[in-house]
Amino acid sequence: MSAAAILLDGKTVAGKVRGEVAARAAELTGRLGRQPGLAVVQVGEDPASSIYVRNKRKAAAEAGIASFAYDLPAVTIDSDLFALVERLNRDERVDGILVQFPLPKRLDATRVMDAIDPSKDVDGFHAVNTGLLAQKRPALRACTPHGVIRLAAEYGIALRGLRATVVGASNIVGRPMALELLLAGATVTVCHTGTRDVEAEVARAELVVAAVGKPHFIPGDWIRPGAAVFDVGINRDANGRMVGDVEYDRAVVRAGWITPVPGGLGPMTIAMLLSNTVEAASRRLEARRG
Ligand code: GUN
């Protein structure tokens, strides 16, 4: 007999986080004399990015965060993008800066991450914020990994001592995810292109985070019975259907908990971005007050 997993309902938890953010934003608006501000920059017109960016701007406005939109043409050159980032670093109305990735290939994403003031780095991608997380003193934390931690907490999944496997080692999800799980006291394995036996690493994990970006990269029957499965993937399959990195239909009958795609970490990522924006506004206010 197989029992289906508990669904980790990112949409509902994200709604709760956004409610908390709206209350903090209202309180900060009183103290700052203006709304907390989030600048979202898009370069070019990648269709998936356009959807994400629109959702981020809309969610910010709904939470009482002032949204500043910058849409630059795909032909934008480095120096123009850096000039904008510098301007936003100095703009007192702006508490958070997000430059949507992927950038057109000519542009250097690492240099863009480096250029953002770490105190406004609401993506948590800057080396300073990643380094602080690595040293167990998190400040602004990468949104998707932080969303995994919050979602686990909401469902009472205790992370301390848990055997966790992260599949994918990117700077924006896999690596900060491993650091978040380590911070939470899990025993962490990270799989990457050099990993000899990904199946074995997944099969012994009590918690799996899939952040590969390939549809159904992880077959459902790799999942250890009862495991918690967090699927970060947002992919289109051959029929144009949105699917995750995990073969959901076969994983759901083995897992103890699982995130749906869509409706799992997508909404959580946006909610944690808003949370970072009020966090950045609050920290900047405290820093000014000394
Ligand atoms: N592209 C896909 N996810 C993200 C994200 O969380 N932040 C940014 N800036 N770009 C992304």
Short mmCIF file of C-alpha atoms and ligand atoms in Angstrom, two decimals:
data_model
loop_
_atom_site.label_atom_id
_atom_site.label_comp_id
_atom_site.label_asym_id
_atom_site.label_seq_id
_atom_site.Cartn_x
_atom_site.Cartn_y
_atom_site.Cartn_z
CA MET A 1 0.00 0.00 0.00
CA SER A 2 1.34 3.45 -0.79
CA ALA A 3 0.30 6.59 1.03
CA ALA A 4 0.55 9.83 -0.87
CA ALA A 5 2.85 12.53 0.45
CA ILE A 6 1.74 15.65 2.28
CA LEU A 7 1.75 18.52 -0.23
CA LEU A 8 3.96 21.44 0.78
CA ASP A 9 1.61 24.22 -0.24
CA GLY A 10 3.94 27.06 -1.17
CA LYS A 11 1.10 29.22 -2.39
CA THR A 12 -0.64 29.27 0.98
CA VAL A 13 2.54 29.72 3.03
CA ALA A 14 3.69 32.47 0.64
CA GLY A 15 0.35 34.22 1.30
CA LYS A 16 1.07 34.10 5.01
CA VAL A 17 4.62 35.48 4.53
CA ARG A 18 3.29 38.24 2.29
CA GLY A 19 0.78 39.18 4.99
CA GLU A 20 3.63 39.46 7.51
CA VAL A 21 5.62 41.54 5.03
CA ALA A 22 2.68 43.89 4.44
CA ALA A 23 2.41 44.52 8.20
CA ARG A 24 6.16 45.22 8.44
CA ALA A 25 6.03 47.44 5.34
CA ALA A 26 3.20 49.50 6.86
CA GLU A 27 5.12 49.92 10.10
CA LEU A 28 8.31 50.89 8.21
CA THR A 29 6.38 53.37 6.07
CA GLY A 30 5.48 55.19 9.29
CA ARG A 31 9.07 55.22 10.51
CA LEU A 32 10.70 56.08 7.16
CA GLY A 33 8.12 58.61 5.98
CA ARG A 34 7.97 56.65 2.69
CA GLN A 35 7.24 53.10 1.57
CA PRO A 36 10.11 50.60 1.50
CA GLY A 37 11.34 50.52 -2.12
CA LEU A 38 12.30 47.69 -4.49
CA ALA A 39 13.96 48.30 -7.87
CA VAL A 40 13.55 45.42 -10.34
CA VAL A 41 15.76 45.62 -13.42
CA GLN A 42 15.20 43.52 -16.54
CA VAL A 43 17.56 43.52 -19.51
CA GLY A 44 16.03 42.20 -22.74
CA GLU A 45 12.76 40.36 -23.15
CA ASP A 46 13.28 36.72 -22.22
CA PRO A 47 9.62 35.57 -21.99
CA ALA A 48 10.00 33.56 -18.76
CA SER A 49 11.90 36.43 -17.11
CA SER A 50 9.20 38.88 -18.16
CA ILE A 51 6.59 36.79 -16.32
CA TYR A 52 8.73 36.52 -13.16
CA VAL A 53 9.54 40.24 -13.20
CA ARG A 54 5.90 41.20 -13.64
CA ASN A 55 4.92 38.95 -10.73
CA LYS A 56 7.65 40.42 -8.49
CA ARG A 57 6.60 44.00 -9.22
CA LYS A 58 2.92 43.23 -8.68
CA ALA A 59 3.58 41.37 -5.41
CA ALA A 60 5.70 44.27 -4.13
CA ALA A 61 2.95 46.80 -4.79
CA GLU A 62 0.38 44.55 -3.11
CA ALA A 63 2.54 44.36 0.03
CA GLY A 64 2.88 48.15 0.29
CA ILE A 65 6.39 48.24 -1.18
CA ALA A 66 7.13 50.95 -3.77
CA SER A 67 8.18 49.25 -7.00
CA PHE A 68 10.68 50.93 -9.33
CA ALA A 69 10.74 49.32 -12.78
CA TYR A 70 13.71 49.49 -15.16
CA ASP A 71 13.36 47.69 -18.49
CA LEU A 72 16.52 47.97 -20.54
CA PRO A 73 16.92 46.85 -24.17
CA ALA A 74 18.74 43.57 -24.89
CA VAL A 75 21.52 45.58 -26.56
CA THR A 76 22.37 47.39 -23.30
CA ILE A 77 26.13 47.62 -22.72
CA ASP A 78 27.93 46.89 -19.44
CA SER A 79 28.68 50.51 -18.65
CA ASP A 80 25.01 51.56 -18.93
CA LEU A 81 23.87 48.73 -16.64
CA PHE A 82 26.60 49.55 -14.08
CA ALA A 83 25.66 53.24 -14.21
CA LEU A 84 22.06 52.30 -13.37
CA VAL A 85 23.12 50.02 -10.50
CA GLU A 86 25.34 52.81 -9.11
CA ARG A 87 22.44 55.24 -9.31
CA LEU A 88 20.16 52.79 -7.48
CA ASN A 89 22.86 52.14 -4.85
CA ARG A 90 22.75 55.88 -4.05
CA ASP A 91 18.97 56.34 -4.35
CA GLU A 92 17.58 56.76 -0.83
CA ARG A 93 14.09 55.62 -1.90
CA VAL A 94 15.45 52.23 -2.94
CA ASP A 95 16.03 49.61 -0.22
CA GLY A 96 16.36 46.61 -2.51
CA ILE A 97 17.85 46.09 -5.98
CA LEU A 98 17.15 43.03 -8.10
CA VAL A 99 18.65 42.49 -11.54
CA GLN A 100 16.78 39.61 -13.14
CA PHE A 101 18.88 36.71 -14.46
CA PRO A 102 19.72 35.33 -16.94
CA LEU A 103 21.32 38.41 -18.48
CA PRO A 104 22.12 38.56 -22.19
CA LYS A 105 25.38 36.62 -22.70
CA ARG A 106 27.52 39.69 -23.41
CA LEU A 107 26.87 41.02 -19.91
CA ASP A 108 28.88 39.75 -16.96
CA ALA A 109 26.42 38.53 -14.30
CA THR A 110 29.13 38.10 -11.64
CA ARG A 111 30.28 41.70 -12.02
CA VAL A 112 26.66 42.84 -11.75
CA MET A 113 26.25 40.89 -8.48
CA ASP A 114 29.47 42.49 -7.21
CA ALA A 115 28.27 45.99 -8.13
CA ILE A 116 25.09 45.94 -6.01
CA ASP A 117 25.45 47.46 -2.53
CA PRO A 118 25.33 44.38 -0.23
CA SER A 119 22.88 46.23 2.06
CA LYS A 120 20.45 46.43 -0.90
CA ASP A 121 21.16 42.93 -2.26
CA VAL A 122 17.67 41.47 -1.80
CA ASP A 123 18.59 38.47 -3.97
CA GLY A 124 21.29 37.59 -1.42
CA PHE A 125 23.69 36.83 -4.30
CA HIS A 126 26.50 39.23 -3.37
CA ALA A 127 29.71 37.56 -2.16
CA VAL A 128 29.38 39.43 1.15
CA ASN A 129 25.91 38.02 1.84
CA THR A 130 26.87 34.51 0.70
CA GLY A 131 29.99 34.75 2.88
CA LEU A 132 27.99 35.87 5.91
CA LEU A 133 25.67 32.89 5.43
CA ALA A 134 28.73 30.59 5.16
CA GLN A 135 29.95 32.01 8.50
CA LYS A 136 26.64 31.32 10.31
CA ARG A 137 25.67 35.01 10.48
CA PRO A 138 22.99 35.36 7.80
CA ALA A 139 21.98 38.85 6.69
CA LEU A 140 20.14 39.06 3.34
CA ARG A 141 19.58 35.44 2.32
CA ALA A 142 19.04 34.01 -1.18
CA CYS A 143 15.28 33.82 -1.72
CA THR A 144 14.65 30.28 -2.96
CA PRO A 145 16.88 28.53 -0.37
CA HIS A 146 15.43 30.68 2.39
CA GLY A 147 11.96 29.77 1.06
CA VAL A 148 12.78 26.06 1.43
CA ILE A 149 13.77 26.61 5.06
CA ARG A 150 10.61 28.61 5.82
CA LEU A 151 8.36 26.06 4.10
CA ALA A 152 9.97 23.21 6.05
CA ALA A 153 9.45 25.15 9.30
CA GLU A 154 5.76 25.75 8.51
CA TYR A 155 5.21 22.00 8.13
CA GLY A 156 7.18 21.10 11.24
CA ILE A 157 9.96 19.33 9.33
CA ALA A 158 12.88 19.33 11.79
CA LEU A 159 16.14 19.83 9.89
CA ARG A 160 18.69 19.27 12.63
CA GLY A 161 20.52 15.99 12.09
CA LEU A 162 18.63 15.27 8.89
CA ARG A 163 20.54 13.69 6.00
CA ALA A 164 19.99 16.19 3.17
CA THR A 165 21.02 16.02 -0.48
CA VAL A 166 21.03 19.08 -2.74
CA VAL A 167 21.11 18.28 -6.45
CA GLY A 168 22.67 21.22 -8.31
CA ALA A 169 25.48 23.51 -7.18
CA SER A 170 24.69 26.89 -8.77
CA ASN A 171 25.57 30.17 -7.07
CA ILE A 172 21.91 31.19 -6.96
CA VAL A 173 20.29 28.04 -5.57
CA GLY A 174 22.40 24.92 -4.92
CA ARG A 175 25.31 26.48 -2.98
CA PRO A 176 23.31 28.84 -0.77
CA MET A 177 20.82 25.98 -0.23
CA ALA A 178 23.62 23.78 1.11
CA LEU A 179 24.71 26.62 3.43
CA GLU A 180 21.13 27.15 4.67
CA LEU A 181 20.72 23.44 5.43
CA LEU A 182 24.09 23.40 7.20
CA LEU A 183 23.02 26.43 9.24
CA ALA A 184 19.86 24.54 10.18
CA GLY A 185 21.94 21.60 11.42
CA ALA A 186 21.41 19.10 8.58
CA THR A 187 24.15 16.80 7.30
CA VAL A 188 24.53 18.02 3.73
CA THR A 189 25.61 16.40 0.45
CA VAL A 190 25.78 18.45 -2.76
CA CYS A 191 25.56 16.74 -6.16
CA HIS A 192 27.01 18.39 -9.26
CA THR A 193 28.24 17.41 -12.72
CA GLY A 194 31.22 15.60 -11.18
CA THR A 195 29.13 13.44 -8.85
CA ARG A 196 29.66 9.75 -9.63
CA ASP A 197 26.36 8.30 -8.39
CA VAL A 198 23.57 10.86 -8.02
CA GLU A 199 20.98 8.12 -7.53
CA ALA A 200 22.80 6.77 -4.45
CA GLU A 201 23.08 10.27 -2.93
CA VAL A 202 19.35 10.93 -3.50
CA ALA A 203 18.26 7.46 -2.36
CA ARG A 204 19.76 7.84 1.11
CA ALA A 205 18.53 11.41 1.65
CA GLU A 206 15.78 12.18 4.17
CA LEU A 207 15.45 15.57 2.49
CA VAL A 208 16.09 16.29 -1.19
CA VAL A 209 16.33 19.69 -2.86
CA ALA A 210 16.29 19.45 -6.64
CA ALA A 211 17.79 22.51 -8.34
CA VAL A 212 19.02 21.27 -11.69
CA GLY A 213 16.77 22.97 -14.22
CA LYS A 214 16.09 19.80 -16.24
CA PRO A 215 12.58 18.34 -16.54
CA HIS A 216 12.22 15.11 -14.52
CA PHE A 217 15.97 14.82 -13.93
CA ILE A 218 15.25 12.85 -10.74
CA PRO A 219 13.16 9.69 -11.30
CA GLY A 220 10.46 9.26 -8.66
CA ASP A 221 11.69 5.82 -7.65
CA TRP A 222 15.03 7.29 -6.47
CA ILE A 223 13.20 8.97 -3.57
CA ARG A 224 13.64 7.34 -0.16
CA PRO A 225 10.23 6.43 1.34
CA GLY A 226 9.08 9.18 3.70
CA ALA A 227 11.60 11.78 2.47
CA ALA A 228 10.83 15.50 2.19
CA VAL A 229 11.19 16.62 -1.45
CA PHE A 230 11.66 20.28 -2.42
CA ASP A 231 11.56 20.80 -6.19
CA VAL A 232 13.01 24.12 -7.33
CA GLY A 233 12.78 23.30 -11.05
CA ILE A 234 10.44 25.23 -13.32
CA ASN A 235 10.70 23.57 -16.74
CA ARG A 236 8.51 22.93 -19.76
CA ASP A 237 8.17 19.32 -20.88
CA ALA A 238 7.80 18.20 -24.51
CA ASN A 239 4.06 19.04 -24.37
CA GLY A 240 4.67 22.54 -23.01
CA ARG A 241 3.44 21.56 -19.54
CA MET A 242 5.20 23.13 -16.54
CA VAL A 243 7.11 20.41 -14.67
CA GLY A 244 9.76 20.26 -11.98
CA ASP A 245 13.15 18.54 -11.78
CA VAL A 246 11.56 15.57 -9.98
CA GLU A 247 9.29 13.01 -11.63
CA TYR A 248 6.35 14.07 -9.50
CA ASP A 249 3.78 11.35 -10.21
CA ARG A 250 6.11 8.58 -9.04
CA ALA A 251 7.75 10.58 -6.27
CA VAL A 252 4.47 11.61 -4.62
CA VAL A 253 3.62 8.01 -3.68
CA ARG A 254 7.00 7.50 -1.96
CA ALA A 255 7.74 10.86 -0.36
CA GLY A 256 6.55 11.98 3.08
CA TRP A 257 6.25 15.59 1.91
CA ILE A 258 6.61 17.11 -1.57
CA THR A 259 6.33 20.52 -3.22
CA PRO A 260 4.06 20.74 -6.27
CA VAL A 261 5.22 22.48 -9.47
CA PRO A 262 3.76 25.02 -9.95
CA GLY A 263 2.56 26.20 -6.53
CA GLY A 264 5.60 25.18 -4.46
CA LEU A 265 8.82 27.17 -4.37
CA GLY A 266 7.85 29.66 -7.10
CA PRO A 267 5.47 31.64 -4.86
CA MET A 268 7.82 31.17 -1.87
CA THR A 269 10.71 32.76 -3.78
CA ILE A 270 8.68 35.90 -4.45
CA ALA A 271 7.46 36.06 -0.84
CA MET A 272 11.03 35.79 0.49
CA LEU A 273 12.12 38.56 -1.92
CA LEU A 274 9.51 40.85 -0.37
CA SER A 275 10.61 39.72 3.08
CA ASN A 276 14.22 40.61 2.20
CA THR A 277 13.12 44.04 1.00
CA VAL A 278 11.51 44.96 4.34
CA GLU A 279 14.49 43.37 6.11
CA ALA A 280 16.88 45.53 4.05
CA ALA A 281 14.80 48.66 4.74
CA SER A 282 14.76 47.89 8.45
CA ARG A 283 18.52 47.18 8.63
CA ARG A 284 19.34 50.34 6.68
CA LEU A 285 17.16 52.38 9.02
CA GLU A 286 18.86 50.89 12.10
CA ALA A 287 22.30 51.46 10.55
CA ARG A 288 21.50 55.16 10.00
CA ARG A 289 20.38 55.48 13.59
CA GLY A 290 23.68 53.87 14.71
N1 GUN B 1 16.30 34.26 -12.23
C1 GUN B 1 15.71 33.14 -11.76
N2 GUN B 1 15.55 33.22 -10.42
C2 GUN B 1 16.03 34.42 -10.05
C3 GUN B 1 16.14 35.08 -8.79
O1 GUN B 1 15.76 34.57 -7.73
N3 GUN B 1 16.69 36.32 -8.83
C4 GUN B 1 17.14 36.89 -9.97
N4 GUN B 1 17.68 38.11 -9.90
N5 GUN B 1 17.07 36.29 -11.16
C5 GUN B 1 16.51 35.08 -11.18
#
